Tab-separated table of C-alpha atoms in Angstrom:
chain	number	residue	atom	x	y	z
A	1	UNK	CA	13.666	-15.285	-5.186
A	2	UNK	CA	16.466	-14.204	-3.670
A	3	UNK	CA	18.563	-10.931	-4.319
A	4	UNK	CA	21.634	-12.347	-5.817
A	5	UNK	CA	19.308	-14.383	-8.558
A	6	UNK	CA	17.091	-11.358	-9.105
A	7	UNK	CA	20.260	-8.887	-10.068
A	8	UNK	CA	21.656	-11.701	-11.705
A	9	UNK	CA	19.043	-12.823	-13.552
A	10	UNK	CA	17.641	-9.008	-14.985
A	11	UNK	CA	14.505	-8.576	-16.483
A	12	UNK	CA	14.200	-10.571	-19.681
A	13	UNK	CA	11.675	-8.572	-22.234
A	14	UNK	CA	8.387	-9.662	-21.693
A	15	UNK	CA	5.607	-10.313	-24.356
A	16	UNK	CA	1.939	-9.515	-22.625
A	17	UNK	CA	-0.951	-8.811	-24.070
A	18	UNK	CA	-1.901	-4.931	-24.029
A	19	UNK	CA	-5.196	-3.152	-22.458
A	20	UNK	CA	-7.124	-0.249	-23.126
A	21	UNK	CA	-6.112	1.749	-19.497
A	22	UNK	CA	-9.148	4.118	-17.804
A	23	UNK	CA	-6.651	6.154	-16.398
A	24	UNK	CA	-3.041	5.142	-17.093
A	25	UNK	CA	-0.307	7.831	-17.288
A	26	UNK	CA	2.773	7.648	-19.149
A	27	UNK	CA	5.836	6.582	-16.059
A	28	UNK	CA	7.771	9.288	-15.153
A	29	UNK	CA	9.544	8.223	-11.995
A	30	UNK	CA	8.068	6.143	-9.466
A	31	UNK	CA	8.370	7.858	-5.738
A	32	UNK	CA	8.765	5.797	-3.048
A	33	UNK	CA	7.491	6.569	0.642
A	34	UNK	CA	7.382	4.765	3.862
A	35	UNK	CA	4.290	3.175	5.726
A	36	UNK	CA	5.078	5.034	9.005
A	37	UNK	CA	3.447	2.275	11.364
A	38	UNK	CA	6.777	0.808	11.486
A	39	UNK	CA	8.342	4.095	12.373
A	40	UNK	CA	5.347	4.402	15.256
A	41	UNK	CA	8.139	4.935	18.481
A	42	UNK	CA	9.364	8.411	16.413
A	43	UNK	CA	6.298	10.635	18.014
A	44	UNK	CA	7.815	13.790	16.926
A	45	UNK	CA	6.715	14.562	13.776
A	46	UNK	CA	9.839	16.619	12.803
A	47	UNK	CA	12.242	13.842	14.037
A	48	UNK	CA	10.008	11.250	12.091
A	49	UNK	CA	10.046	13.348	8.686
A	50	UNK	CA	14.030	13.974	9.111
A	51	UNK	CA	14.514	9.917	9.630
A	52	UNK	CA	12.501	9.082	6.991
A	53	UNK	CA	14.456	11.727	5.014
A	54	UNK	CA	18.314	10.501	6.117
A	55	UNK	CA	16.621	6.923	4.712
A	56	UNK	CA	16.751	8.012	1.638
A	57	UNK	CA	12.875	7.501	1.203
A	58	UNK	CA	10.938	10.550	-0.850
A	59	UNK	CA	8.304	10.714	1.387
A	60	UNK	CA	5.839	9.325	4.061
A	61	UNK	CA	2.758	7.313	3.947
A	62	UNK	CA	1.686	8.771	6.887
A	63	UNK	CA	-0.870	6.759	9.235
A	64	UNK	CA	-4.124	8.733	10.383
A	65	UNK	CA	-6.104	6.592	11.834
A	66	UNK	CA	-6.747	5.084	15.819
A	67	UNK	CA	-3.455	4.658	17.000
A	68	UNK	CA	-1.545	6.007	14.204
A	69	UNK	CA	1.011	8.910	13.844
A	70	UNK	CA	-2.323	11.669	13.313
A	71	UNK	CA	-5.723	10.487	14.963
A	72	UNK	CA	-8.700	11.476	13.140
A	73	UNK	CA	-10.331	13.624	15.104
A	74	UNK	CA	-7.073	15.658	15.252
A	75	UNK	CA	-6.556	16.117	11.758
A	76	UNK	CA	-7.190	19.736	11.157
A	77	UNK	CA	-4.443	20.584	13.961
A	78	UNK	CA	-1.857	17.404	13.430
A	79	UNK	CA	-2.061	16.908	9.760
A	80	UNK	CA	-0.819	20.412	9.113
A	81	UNK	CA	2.211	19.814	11.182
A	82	UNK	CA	3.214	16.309	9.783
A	83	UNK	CA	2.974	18.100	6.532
A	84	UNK	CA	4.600	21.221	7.435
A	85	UNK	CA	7.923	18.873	9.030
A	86	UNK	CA	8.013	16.754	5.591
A	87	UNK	CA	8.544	19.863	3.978
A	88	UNK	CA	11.447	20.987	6.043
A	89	UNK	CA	12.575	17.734	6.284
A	90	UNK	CA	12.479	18.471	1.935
A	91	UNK	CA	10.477	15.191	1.485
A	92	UNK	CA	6.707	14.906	0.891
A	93	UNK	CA	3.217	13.205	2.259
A	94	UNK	CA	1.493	11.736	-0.930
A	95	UNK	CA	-0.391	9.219	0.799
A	96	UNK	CA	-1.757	8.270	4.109
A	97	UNK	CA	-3.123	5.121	5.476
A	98	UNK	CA	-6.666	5.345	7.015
A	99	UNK	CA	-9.570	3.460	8.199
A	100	UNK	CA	-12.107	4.922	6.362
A	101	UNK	CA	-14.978	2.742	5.180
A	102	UNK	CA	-18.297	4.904	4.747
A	103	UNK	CA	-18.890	8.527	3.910
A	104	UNK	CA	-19.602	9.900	7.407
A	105	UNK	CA	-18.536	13.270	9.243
A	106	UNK	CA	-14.962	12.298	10.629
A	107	UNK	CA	-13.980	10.369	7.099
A	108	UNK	CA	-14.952	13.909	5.464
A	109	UNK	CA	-13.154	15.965	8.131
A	110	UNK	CA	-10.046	13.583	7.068
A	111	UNK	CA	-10.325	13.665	3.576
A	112	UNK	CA	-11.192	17.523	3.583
A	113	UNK	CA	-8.022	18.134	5.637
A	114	UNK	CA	-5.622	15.959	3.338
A	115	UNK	CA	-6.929	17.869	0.264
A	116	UNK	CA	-5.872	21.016	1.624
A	117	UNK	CA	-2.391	20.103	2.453
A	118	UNK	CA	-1.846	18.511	-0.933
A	119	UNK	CA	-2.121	14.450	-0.306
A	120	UNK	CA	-3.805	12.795	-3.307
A	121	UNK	CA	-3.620	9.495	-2.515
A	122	UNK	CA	-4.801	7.053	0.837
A	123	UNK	CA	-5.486	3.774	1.648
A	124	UNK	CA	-9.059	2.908	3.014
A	125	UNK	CA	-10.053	0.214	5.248
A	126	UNK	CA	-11.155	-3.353	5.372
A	127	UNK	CA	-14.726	-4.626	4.531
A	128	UNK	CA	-14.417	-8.245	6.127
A	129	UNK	CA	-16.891	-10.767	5.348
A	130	UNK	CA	-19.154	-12.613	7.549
A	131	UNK	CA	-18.802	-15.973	6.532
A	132	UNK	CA	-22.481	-16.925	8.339
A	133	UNK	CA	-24.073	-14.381	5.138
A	134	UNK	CA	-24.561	-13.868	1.803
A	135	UNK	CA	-21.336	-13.675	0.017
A	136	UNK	CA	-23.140	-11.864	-2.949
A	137	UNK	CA	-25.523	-9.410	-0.876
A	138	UNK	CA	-22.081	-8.213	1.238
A	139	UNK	CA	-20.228	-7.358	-1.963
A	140	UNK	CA	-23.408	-4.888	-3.005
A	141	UNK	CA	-23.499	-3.756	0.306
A	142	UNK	CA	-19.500	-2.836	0.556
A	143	UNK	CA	-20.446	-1.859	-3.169
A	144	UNK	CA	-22.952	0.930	-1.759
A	145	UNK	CA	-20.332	2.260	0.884
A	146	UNK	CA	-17.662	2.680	-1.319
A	147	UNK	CA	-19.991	4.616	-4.107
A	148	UNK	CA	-20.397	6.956	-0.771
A	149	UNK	CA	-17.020	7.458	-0.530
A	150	UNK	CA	-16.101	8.274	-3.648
A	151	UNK	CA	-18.723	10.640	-3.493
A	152	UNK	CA	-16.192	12.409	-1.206
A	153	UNK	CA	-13.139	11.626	-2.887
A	154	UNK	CA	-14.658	13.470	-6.124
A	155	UNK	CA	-15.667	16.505	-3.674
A	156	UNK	CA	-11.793	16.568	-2.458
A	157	UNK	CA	-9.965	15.866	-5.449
A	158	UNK	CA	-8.245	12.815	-3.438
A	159	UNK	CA	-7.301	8.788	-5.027
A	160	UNK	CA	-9.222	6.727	-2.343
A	161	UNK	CA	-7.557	2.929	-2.511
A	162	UNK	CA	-8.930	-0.325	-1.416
A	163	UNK	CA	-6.203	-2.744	-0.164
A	164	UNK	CA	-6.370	-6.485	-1.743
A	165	UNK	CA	-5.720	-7.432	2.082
A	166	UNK	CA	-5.598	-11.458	2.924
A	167	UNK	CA	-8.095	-13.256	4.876
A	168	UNK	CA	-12.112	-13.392	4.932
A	169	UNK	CA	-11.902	-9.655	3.302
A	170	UNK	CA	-13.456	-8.599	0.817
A	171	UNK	CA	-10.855	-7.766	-2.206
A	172	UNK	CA	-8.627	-10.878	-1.385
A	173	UNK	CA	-9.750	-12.612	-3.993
A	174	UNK	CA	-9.669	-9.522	-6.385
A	175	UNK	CA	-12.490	-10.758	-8.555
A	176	UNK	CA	-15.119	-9.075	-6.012
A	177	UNK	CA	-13.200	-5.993	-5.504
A	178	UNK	CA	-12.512	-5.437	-9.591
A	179	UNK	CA	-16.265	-5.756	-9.920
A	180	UNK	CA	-17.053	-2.788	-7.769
A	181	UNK	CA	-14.537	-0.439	-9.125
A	182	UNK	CA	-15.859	-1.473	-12.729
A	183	UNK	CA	-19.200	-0.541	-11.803
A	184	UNK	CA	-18.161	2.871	-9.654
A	185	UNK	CA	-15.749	3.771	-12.925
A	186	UNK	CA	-14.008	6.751	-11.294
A	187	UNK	CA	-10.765	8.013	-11.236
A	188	UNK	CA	-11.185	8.787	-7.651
A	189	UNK	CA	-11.512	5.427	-6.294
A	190	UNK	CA	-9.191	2.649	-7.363
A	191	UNK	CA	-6.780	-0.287	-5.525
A	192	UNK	CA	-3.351	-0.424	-3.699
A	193	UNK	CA	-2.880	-3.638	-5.188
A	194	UNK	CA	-0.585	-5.422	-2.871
A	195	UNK	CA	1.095	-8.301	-4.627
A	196	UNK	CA	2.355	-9.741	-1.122
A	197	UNK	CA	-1.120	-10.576	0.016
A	198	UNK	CA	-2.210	-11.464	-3.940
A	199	UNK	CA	0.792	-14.105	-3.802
A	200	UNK	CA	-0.733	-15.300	-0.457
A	201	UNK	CA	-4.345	-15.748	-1.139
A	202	UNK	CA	-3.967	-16.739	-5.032
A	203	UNK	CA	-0.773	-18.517	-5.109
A	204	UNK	CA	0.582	-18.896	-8.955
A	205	UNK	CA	-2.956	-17.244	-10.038
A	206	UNK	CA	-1.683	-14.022	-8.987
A	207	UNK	CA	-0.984	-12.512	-12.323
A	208	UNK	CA	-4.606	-13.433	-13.358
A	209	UNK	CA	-5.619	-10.971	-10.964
A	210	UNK	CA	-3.352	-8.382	-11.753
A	211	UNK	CA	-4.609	-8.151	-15.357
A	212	UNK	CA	-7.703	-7.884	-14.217
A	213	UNK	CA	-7.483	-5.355	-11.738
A	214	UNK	CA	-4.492	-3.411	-13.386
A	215	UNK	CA	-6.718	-0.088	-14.891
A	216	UNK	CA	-7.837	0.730	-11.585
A	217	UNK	CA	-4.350	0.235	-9.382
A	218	UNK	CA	-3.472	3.886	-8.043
A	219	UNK	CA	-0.206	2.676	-5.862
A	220	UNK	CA	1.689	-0.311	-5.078
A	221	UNK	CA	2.944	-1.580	-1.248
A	222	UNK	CA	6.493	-3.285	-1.468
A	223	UNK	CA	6.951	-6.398	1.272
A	224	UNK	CA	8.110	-9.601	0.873
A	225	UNK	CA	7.042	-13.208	3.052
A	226	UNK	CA	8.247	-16.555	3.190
A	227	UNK	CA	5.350	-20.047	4.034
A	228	UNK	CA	7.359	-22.058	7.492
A	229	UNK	CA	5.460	-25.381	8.731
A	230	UNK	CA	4.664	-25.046	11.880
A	231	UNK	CA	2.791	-27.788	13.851
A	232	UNK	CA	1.648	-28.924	10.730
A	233	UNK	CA	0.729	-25.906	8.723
A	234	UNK	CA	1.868	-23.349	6.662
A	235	UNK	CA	2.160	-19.841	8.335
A	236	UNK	CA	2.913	-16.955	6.813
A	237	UNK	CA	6.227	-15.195	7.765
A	238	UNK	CA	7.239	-11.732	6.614
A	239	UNK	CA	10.786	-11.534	5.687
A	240	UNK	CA	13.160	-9.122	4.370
A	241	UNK	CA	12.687	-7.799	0.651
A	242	UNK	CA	14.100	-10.212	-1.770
A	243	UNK	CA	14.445	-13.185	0.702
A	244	UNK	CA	10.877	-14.300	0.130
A	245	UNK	CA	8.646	-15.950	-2.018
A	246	UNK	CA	6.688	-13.186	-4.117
A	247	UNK	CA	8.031	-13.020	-7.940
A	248	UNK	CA	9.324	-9.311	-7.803
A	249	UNK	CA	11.017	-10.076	-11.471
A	250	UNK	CA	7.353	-10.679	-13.019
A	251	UNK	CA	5.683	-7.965	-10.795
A	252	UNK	CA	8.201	-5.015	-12.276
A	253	UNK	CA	7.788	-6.717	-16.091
A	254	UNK	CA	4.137	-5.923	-15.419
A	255	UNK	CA	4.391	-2.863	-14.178
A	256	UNK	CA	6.256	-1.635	-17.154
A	257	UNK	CA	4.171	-3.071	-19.369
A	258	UNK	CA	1.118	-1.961	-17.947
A	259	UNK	CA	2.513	1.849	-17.645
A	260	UNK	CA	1.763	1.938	-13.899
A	261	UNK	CA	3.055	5.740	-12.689
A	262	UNK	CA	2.206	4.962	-9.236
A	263	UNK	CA	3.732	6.178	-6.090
A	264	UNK	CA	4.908	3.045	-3.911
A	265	UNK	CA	4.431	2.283	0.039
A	266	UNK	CA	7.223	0.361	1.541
A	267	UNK	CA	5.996	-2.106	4.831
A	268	UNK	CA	8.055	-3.652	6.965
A	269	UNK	CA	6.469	-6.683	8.512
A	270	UNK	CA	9.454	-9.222	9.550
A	271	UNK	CA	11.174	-8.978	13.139
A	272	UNK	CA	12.037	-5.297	14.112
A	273	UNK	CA	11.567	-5.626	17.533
A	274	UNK	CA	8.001	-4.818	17.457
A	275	UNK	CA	8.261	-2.089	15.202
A	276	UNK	CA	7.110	-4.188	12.447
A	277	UNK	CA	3.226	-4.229	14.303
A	278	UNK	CA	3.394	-0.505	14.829
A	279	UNK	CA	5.061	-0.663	18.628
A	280	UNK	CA	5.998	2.583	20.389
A	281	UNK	CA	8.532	1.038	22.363
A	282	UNK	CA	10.737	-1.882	20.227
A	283	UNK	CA	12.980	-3.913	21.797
A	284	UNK	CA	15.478	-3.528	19.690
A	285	UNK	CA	18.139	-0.501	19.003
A	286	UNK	CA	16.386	2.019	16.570
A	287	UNK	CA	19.889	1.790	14.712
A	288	UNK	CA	19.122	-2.117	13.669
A	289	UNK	CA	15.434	-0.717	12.705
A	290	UNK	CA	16.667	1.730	10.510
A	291	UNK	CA	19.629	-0.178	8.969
A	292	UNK	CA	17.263	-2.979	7.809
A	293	UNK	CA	14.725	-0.357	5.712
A	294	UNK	CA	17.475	1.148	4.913
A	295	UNK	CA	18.711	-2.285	3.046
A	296	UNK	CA	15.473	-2.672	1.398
A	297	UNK	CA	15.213	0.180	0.247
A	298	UNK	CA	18.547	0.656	-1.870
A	299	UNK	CA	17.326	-3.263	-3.285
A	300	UNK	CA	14.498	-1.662	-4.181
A	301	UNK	CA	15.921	1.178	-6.087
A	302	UNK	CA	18.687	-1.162	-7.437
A	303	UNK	CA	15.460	-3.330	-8.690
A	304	UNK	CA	13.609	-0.612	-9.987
A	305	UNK	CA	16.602	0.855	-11.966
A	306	UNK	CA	17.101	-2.121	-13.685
A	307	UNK	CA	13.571	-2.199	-14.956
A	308	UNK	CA	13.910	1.051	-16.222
A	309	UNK	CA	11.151	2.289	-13.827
C-alpha cells in the first residue's frame, strides 16, 4: 500500500470478533523506539541517545548482544551508561534486543542488569529448526528452554519476547510458537509479533495468526518489504515504510481492536548504505541515514494518529 492510498483511504471501522485477553491493558499511548543496529556507526553512547532524540523517536531499543551497541559480558559497566545518556538525552531504553535463548549465567547477568536500570521489555533469540529432525520433538525442546527463561524473567520482573522471525525458525509459522506460550501462560514471556515477517511466511493468512497469537504480543517491530523476481524467483526486498506490501491499514484496525498498549521497535532494513545490516562504517552520508528514519517515522505517527492509537 502506498502512503498516499493509506492517508487517503483512513481506517474504515472494523467489525472483529472479540477475545478474552491474559494480559491486555487499556491503550494509553503507544511509544515508539528505535532498533539501534541501524544506528551501529554512532559508538558513543551519548551521541547515539542525542540522535535518536533530535529523530524525534521516544526511546532506544538498544542492542546487547555480540556485536551490538552493549556486549554481554559488559553489561554491568555499559548498560548503565547507555541508560544514564538516554536519560540526558530525556528519552528512554524500554527494550533491548538480545540473543538470549537458555537460562544460563551471562543471559542472567543481562537480564539482572536490565532490571536494575528499569528496561521491561527485550527481544530473545532464534530457535532454528533442523530440518533433518523431528519437527515435533524440537518444538518441546525450544518449549523446555524457554520455560527456563522465563524462570528468569519472573526473578527480574522483565517481558522476555520471541520474534515470529522468517525462515526454518521456529515461530514463523506462529502456530508452534502460540503453543508454547499457551502452555508457559506467563506474563513474563510473550511475542514481538512482527507482521513484516508474518506477511512473508503466511502471505494473506497473516491475520489468522495474529488472532491467534494476539493475548500474548508484548511489542510490535514496524518495517515494510516489497517481493522483486530475480532470476526467476521472488526475493524479498526491504523498502521504505508505506512503499511495500504489508497491509499497515488492517494491522492498526487490529491493534485497536485488540487493545494492544505495546511499545513499538522501528527497523530499518532497505538500502542505508550498510547501516541497514548493522555496519559501523556506511557508505553513505549519515545525513541521508537519518533523513530516511526520520521520514518513516513522522508516517508512522501520521498513521498512528489517525487510528486513534
Amino acid at each position: 500500500m502506498k502512503r498516499r492510498d493509506f492517508i487517503a483511504t483512513g481506517l474504515a471501522a472494523a467489525v472483529l470478533p472479540k477475545t478474552n485477553f491474559l494480559f491486555a491493558e487499556p491503550i494509553t499511548g503507544m511509544e515508539i523506539s528505535v532498533f539501534s543496529k541501524t544506528l551501529h556507526w554512532i559508538k558513543d553512547y551519548e551521541t547515539l541517545a542525542n540522535t535518536v532524540a533530535e529523530m524525534g523517536f521516544d526511546g532506544i531499543d538498544l542492542t546487547v548482544r555480540p556485536e551490538g551497541h552493549v556486549l554481554p559480558e559488559n553489561v554491568e559497566t555499559d548498560l548503565p551508561k547507555a541508560v544514564l545518556a538516554a536519560q540526558k538525552a530525556k528519552i528512554k531504553i524500554p527494550m533491548m534486543v538480545t540473543s538470549i535463548l537458555q537460562a544460563d549465567a551471562l543471559s542472567e547477568l543481562v537480564l539482572k542488569t536490565a532490571s536494575t536500570q528499569k528496561i521491561k521489555h527485550y527481544r530473545m533469540g532464534w530457535y532454528h529448526y533442523d530440518m533433518k529432525k523431528d519437527i515435533m520433538g524440537q518444538v518441546d525442546s525450544f518449549g523446555q528452554q524457554m520455560k527456563g527463561v522465563d524462570e528468569l524473567n519472573k526473578k527480574y520482573k522483565i517481558s522476555g519476547e520471541y520474534q515470529n522471525h522468517g525462515g526454518q525458525n521456529f515461530g514463523a509459522a506462529i502456530w508452534d510458537l502460540y503453543a508454547i506460550l499457551k502452555k508457559i501462560n506467563s506474563p513474563h514471556t510473550g511475542c514481538q509479533y512482527d507482521i513484516n515477517h508474518a506477511t512473508a511466511e503466511n502471505g494473506a493468512n497473516w491475520e489468522t495468526g495474529f488472532w491467534l497469537i494476539a493475548p500474548y504480543i508484548k511489542s510490535l517491530p514496524i518495517k515494510d518489504f516489497k517481493w522483486e523476481l530475480k532470476n526467476g524467483t521472488l526475493q524479498k526486498v526491504g523498502c521504505p515504510l508505506g512503499e511495500g506490501i504489508v497491509n499497515w491499514k488492517l494491522l492498526l484496525q487490529l491493534i485497536k481492536q485488540y487493545q494492544l498498549n505495546v511499545p513499538i521497535t522501528m527497523h530499518f532494513e532497505y538500502d542505508l548504505g550498510g547501516a541497514e545490516n548493522g555496519s559501523r562504517t556506511p557508505t553513505i552520508d549519515p545525513q541521508e541515514i537519518i533523513s530516511a528514519m526520520k521520514r518513516d517515522l513522522a508516517l508512522l505517527k501520521s498513521w498512528l494518529k489517525e487510528a486513534g492509537l
